Tab-separated table of C-alpha atoms in Angstrom:
chain	number	residue	atom	x	y	z
A	200	UNK	CA	3.145	6.334	-19.132
A	201	UNK	CA	-0.313	5.259	-20.334
A	202	UNK	CA	-2.748	4.624	-18.001
A	203	UNK	CA	-5.660	2.279	-18.098
A	204	UNK	CA	-8.122	2.822	-15.363
A	205	UNK	CA	-10.889	0.158	-15.007
A	206	UNK	CA	-13.808	0.285	-12.541
A	207	UNK	CA	-13.641	-2.104	-9.986
A	208	UNK	CA	-16.294	-4.145	-9.132
A	209	UNK	CA	-17.374	-5.438	-5.681
A	210	UNK	CA	-16.810	-9.414	-5.645
A	211	UNK	CA	-16.882	-12.303	-3.044
A	212	UNK	CA	-13.957	-13.648	-2.272
A	213	UNK	CA	-13.376	-17.061	-1.719
A	214	UNK	CA	-10.198	-17.834	0.247
A	215	UNK	CA	-7.946	-20.440	-0.445
A	216	UNK	CA	-4.313	-21.471	-0.870
A	217	UNK	CA	-3.889	-22.137	-3.967
A	218	UNK	CA	-5.283	-18.708	-4.974
A	219	UNK	CA	-3.739	-16.752	-3.015
A	220	UNK	CA	-0.475	-18.358	-4.201
A	221	UNK	CA	-1.426	-18.231	-7.879
A	222	UNK	CA	-2.484	-14.236	-7.245
A	223	UNK	CA	1.184	-13.812	-5.468
A	224	UNK	CA	3.035	-15.999	-8.249
A	225	UNK	CA	1.925	-13.883	-11.047
A	226	UNK	CA	2.814	-10.358	-9.177
A	227	UNK	CA	6.286	-11.622	-8.494
A	228	UNK	CA	7.158	-10.606	-12.433
A	229	UNK	CA	6.167	-7.192	-11.492
A	230	UNK	CA	9.075	-4.211	-10.841
A	231	UNK	CA	8.872	-0.930	-9.267
A	232	UNK	CA	7.127	1.768	-11.339
A	233	UNK	CA	9.255	4.180	-10.428
A	234	UNK	CA	8.626	8.386	-10.769
A	235	UNK	CA	5.478	9.095	-12.740
A	236	UNK	CA	6.162	10.064	-16.158
A	237	UNK	CA	8.655	12.992	-15.878
A	238	UNK	CA	6.935	14.906	-18.539
A	239	UNK	CA	3.738	15.201	-16.480
A	240	UNK	CA	5.823	17.345	-13.963
A	241	UNK	CA	5.495	20.316	-15.887
A	242	UNK	CA	1.745	20.507	-15.155
A	243	UNK	CA	0.208	17.503	-13.699
A	244	UNK	CA	0.636	13.635	-13.646
A	245	UNK	CA	-1.537	12.008	-15.807
A	246	UNK	CA	-4.436	10.525	-13.794
A	247	UNK	CA	-7.523	7.803	-14.411
A	248	UNK	CA	-10.654	7.461	-12.695
A	249	UNK	CA	-11.349	3.941	-10.807
A	250	UNK	CA	-13.848	2.840	-8.448
A	251	UNK	CA	-12.318	4.605	-5.628
A	252	UNK	CA	-15.217	3.673	-2.996
A	253	UNK	CA	-14.798	-0.114	-3.456
A	254	UNK	CA	-11.342	0.217	-2.464
A	255	UNK	CA	-12.039	1.713	0.878
A	256	UNK	CA	-14.669	-1.690	1.768
A	257	UNK	CA	-11.801	-3.364	3.872
A	258	UNK	CA	-12.132	-1.927	7.177
A	259	UNK	CA	-8.294	-3.994	8.119
A	260	UNK	CA	-6.616	-1.254	5.593
A	261	UNK	CA	-3.807	0.431	7.933
A	262	UNK	CA	-4.245	4.121	8.013
A	263	UNK	CA	-2.356	7.225	8.783
A	264	UNK	CA	-3.246	10.154	9.411
A	265	UNK	CA	-6.456	12.636	9.726
A	266	UNK	CA	-9.385	10.457	11.098
A	267	UNK	CA	-12.048	13.267	9.261
A	268	UNK	CA	-10.209	13.589	6.362
A	269	UNK	CA	-11.203	15.454	2.811
A	270	UNK	CA	-8.428	14.036	1.267
A	271	UNK	CA	-7.258	10.116	1.076
A	272	UNK	CA	-4.579	8.600	-0.139
A	273	UNK	CA	-4.320	4.713	-0.948
A	274	UNK	CA	-0.659	3.375	-1.273
A	275	UNK	CA	-0.101	0.082	-3.146
A	276	UNK	CA	3.786	-0.739	-1.931
A	277	UNK	CA	5.979	-3.349	-1.323
A	278	UNK	CA	8.307	-2.910	1.731
A	279	UNK	CA	11.220	-3.931	-0.603
A	280	UNK	CA	10.512	-1.348	-3.646
A	281	UNK	CA	12.975	1.114	-3.459
A	282	UNK	CA	10.295	3.618	-5.170
A	283	UNK	CA	8.290	2.866	-2.069
A	284	UNK	CA	10.636	3.568	0.805
A	285	UNK	CA	11.137	7.433	-1.311
A	286	UNK	CA	8.052	7.926	-1.156
A	287	UNK	CA	7.614	7.252	3.013
A	288	UNK	CA	8.808	11.001	3.153
A	289	UNK	CA	6.863	12.714	0.650
A	290	UNK	CA	3.631	11.445	2.523
A	291	UNK	CA	5.051	12.439	5.832
A	292	UNK	CA	5.139	15.440	4.891
A	293	UNK	CA	2.381	15.947	3.070
A	294	UNK	CA	0.280	14.277	6.248
A	295	UNK	CA	2.202	16.750	8.650
A	296	UNK	CA	1.946	19.930	6.651
A	297	UNK	CA	-2.068	19.070	5.722
A	298	UNK	CA	-4.414	18.028	8.712
A	299	UNK	CA	-7.052	16.508	6.630
A	300	UNK	CA	-5.110	13.723	4.559
A	301	UNK	CA	-5.013	10.440	5.092
A	302	UNK	CA	-2.771	7.859	3.910
A	303	UNK	CA	-3.896	3.835	3.694
A	304	UNK	CA	-1.527	1.301	2.818
A	305	UNK	CA	-2.585	-1.628	0.673
A	306	UNK	CA	-0.169	-4.141	1.185
A	307	UNK	CA	1.064	-5.628	-2.129
A	308	UNK	CA	4.190	-7.994	-1.950
A	309	UNK	CA	5.554	-8.458	-5.452
A	310	UNK	CA	9.328	-8.634	-5.314
A	311	UNK	CA	8.940	-12.681	-3.989
A	312	UNK	CA	8.447	-14.634	-0.921
A	313	UNK	CA	10.525	-12.496	1.523
A	314	UNK	CA	8.152	-9.392	0.404
A	315	UNK	CA	5.000	-11.339	1.360
A	316	UNK	CA	6.280	-12.546	5.118
A	317	UNK	CA	6.952	-9.001	5.490
A	318	UNK	CA	3.978	-8.030	4.441
A	319	UNK	CA	2.012	-10.499	6.563
A	320	UNK	CA	4.541	-9.580	9.870
A	321	UNK	CA	3.268	-6.278	9.198
A	322	UNK	CA	-0.242	-7.303	8.868
A	323	UNK	CA	0.019	-9.401	12.146
A	324	UNK	CA	1.936	-6.671	13.770
A	325	UNK	CA	-1.512	-4.656	14.165
A	326	UNK	CA	-3.258	-7.002	16.340
A	327	UNK	CA	-0.700	-5.838	19.073
A	328	UNK	CA	-1.238	-2.117	17.419
A	329	UNK	CA	2.351	-2.126	16.103
A	330	UNK	CA	1.605	-2.268	12.422
A	331	UNK	CA	3.100	1.422	12.023
A	332	UNK	CA	5.946	0.939	14.051
A	333	UNK	CA	7.128	-2.505	11.696
A	334	UNK	CA	5.817	-0.343	8.802
A	335	UNK	CA	8.330	2.688	9.486
A	336	UNK	CA	11.297	0.195	10.039
A	337	UNK	CA	10.688	-2.040	7.399
A	338	UNK	CA	10.499	0.795	4.747
A	339	UNK	CA	13.340	2.935	6.909
A	340	UNK	CA	15.688	-0.053	6.105
A	341	UNK	CA	18.115	1.244	3.653
A	342	UNK	CA	19.144	-1.818	1.848
A	343	UNK	CA	16.854	-4.994	0.456
A	344	UNK	CA	15.236	-7.138	3.102
A	345	UNK	CA	16.663	-10.411	1.911
A	346	UNK	CA	15.818	-13.037	4.470
A	347	UNK	CA	12.908	-13.493	6.746
A	348	UNK	CA	15.525	-13.432	9.414
A	349	UNK	CA	16.683	-9.772	8.740
A	350	UNK	CA	12.467	-8.938	8.833
A	351	UNK	CA	12.293	-10.800	12.215
A	352	UNK	CA	15.082	-9.074	13.096
A	353	UNK	CA	13.841	-5.695	12.187
A	354	UNK	CA	10.397	-6.348	13.856
A	355	UNK	CA	11.439	-6.836	16.829
A	356	UNK	CA	13.876	-3.453	16.945
A	357	UNK	CA	10.336	-1.954	16.291
A	358	UNK	CA	9.430	-3.575	19.698
A	359	UNK	CA	6.784	-6.420	18.511
A	360	UNK	CA	6.448	-9.358	20.997
A	361	UNK	CA	7.737	-12.367	18.640
A	362	UNK	CA	5.518	-14.531	20.666
A	363	UNK	CA	2.508	-12.826	20.191
A	364	UNK	CA	3.088	-12.283	16.464
A	365	UNK	CA	3.428	-16.162	15.584
A	366	UNK	CA	0.338	-16.743	17.851
A	367	UNK	CA	-1.108	-14.282	15.469
A	368	UNK	CA	-0.084	-15.152	12.312
A	369	UNK	CA	-1.442	-18.235	12.858
A	370	UNK	CA	-4.500	-17.357	14.867
A	371	UNK	CA	-5.048	-14.936	11.957
A	372	UNK	CA	-3.797	-16.610	8.817
A	373	UNK	CA	-7.247	-16.479	6.773
A	374	UNK	CA	-7.762	-12.960	7.846
A	375	UNK	CA	-4.280	-12.342	6.902
A	376	UNK	CA	-4.670	-13.779	3.840
A	377	UNK	CA	-8.193	-12.608	2.655
A	378	UNK	CA	-5.780	-8.604	2.738
A	379	UNK	CA	-3.606	-9.985	0.553
A	380	UNK	CA	-5.784	-11.839	-1.918
A	381	UNK	CA	-8.165	-8.638	-1.882
A	382	UNK	CA	-5.083	-5.991	-2.555
A	383	UNK	CA	-4.197	-7.911	-5.355
A	384	UNK	CA	-7.390	-8.491	-6.892
A	385	UNK	CA	-8.178	-4.525	-6.659
A	386	UNK	CA	-4.359	-3.794	-7.897
A	387	UNK	CA	-5.123	-6.387	-10.944
A	388	UNK	CA	-8.631	-4.408	-11.453
A	389	UNK	CA	-6.548	-0.800	-11.512
A	390	UNK	CA	-4.285	-2.649	-14.411
A	391	UNK	CA	-1.347	-1.944	-11.864
A	392	UNK	CA	2.551	-2.589	-13.468
A	393	UNK	CA	4.587	-2.318	-10.318
A	394	UNK	CA	4.760	-0.302	-7.107
A	395	UNK	CA	4.588	2.586	-5.796
A	396	UNK	CA	0.974	3.087	-7.069
A	397	UNK	CA	-1.451	5.887	-5.312
A	398	UNK	CA	-5.291	6.401	-5.900
A	399	UNK	CA	-5.979	9.815	-4.419
A	400	UNK	CA	-9.842	10.370	-4.097
A	401	UNK	CA	-10.571	8.352	-7.266
A	402	UNK	CA	-7.819	9.036	-9.339
A	403	UNK	CA	-4.919	7.068	-10.052
A	404	UNK	CA	-1.446	7.619	-9.737
A	405	UNK	CA	1.001	4.584	-11.034
A	406	UNK	CA	4.476	5.757	-10.071
A	407	UNK	CA	6.480	8.122	-7.218
A	408	UNK	CA	5.567	12.291	-7.069
A	409	UNK	CA	7.173	14.780	-4.838
A	410	UNK	CA	5.178	16.484	-2.424
A	411	UNK	CA	4.553	19.344	-4.265
A	412	UNK	CA	2.672	17.515	-7.146
A	413	UNK	CA	1.264	16.021	-4.754
A	414	UNK	CA	-0.296	19.026	-3.261
A	415	UNK	CA	-0.804	20.277	-6.742
A	416	UNK	CA	-3.392	17.292	-7.073
A	417	UNK	CA	-5.033	17.658	-4.325
A	418	UNK	CA	-5.380	21.253	-4.904
A	419	UNK	CA	-7.102	20.573	-8.191
A	420	UNK	CA	-9.471	18.114	-6.099
A	421	UNK	CA	-10.440	20.369	-3.422
A	422	UNK	CA	-11.271	22.653	-6.062
A	423	UNK	CA	-13.348	20.717	-8.303
A	424	UNK	CA	-10.953	21.390	-11.084
A	425	UNK	CA	-10.412	18.371	-13.882
A	426	UNK	CA	-6.979	16.396	-13.187
A	427	UNK	CA	-6.052	15.928	-16.540
């Protein structure tokens, strides 16, 4: 799979509903990336340099793993992407094995209105410190989440106070809009074609790869070796 790595420039966000709606609509035609190019498994995944520091600008981006990390993995993901779900055990295994890794999640709902609602619920749940509980519940769903009712059921089972969630969805709508719009703009700047996609310390991997390959990438980054 050929990559087109583009440097991300800082830009102001002019938040309005039409802008967000157009960005979401533009991404609905995208599909899951699937695994990274299988031919690269013999050596290293194809990797391109991007403007990594700009991806870390938003303090609202949820993360899990080390507070003081030397490796940061940024994942662009959709809860209804089957390959995203497959990557969760790989990422969790990596963080368990490596105490200096953290993962930042970029909500990028490209599979339609339900996916967008899932992303909104997850971000709103963060206001009651339930983002990761909801994230895990959505990613653990064995099948595609096809209705908003099912999304709310899963959030409830994850321990979310749904009355508080609804208040936060309303009170923080503009903030949540801003996160989703920024994530979509970053994905566009990276020329991403689908989910999952990962940026590891400034290196782009458009697709899923197993834990062993993630560890190989990290080892090269830490040693200062070129990744391609």
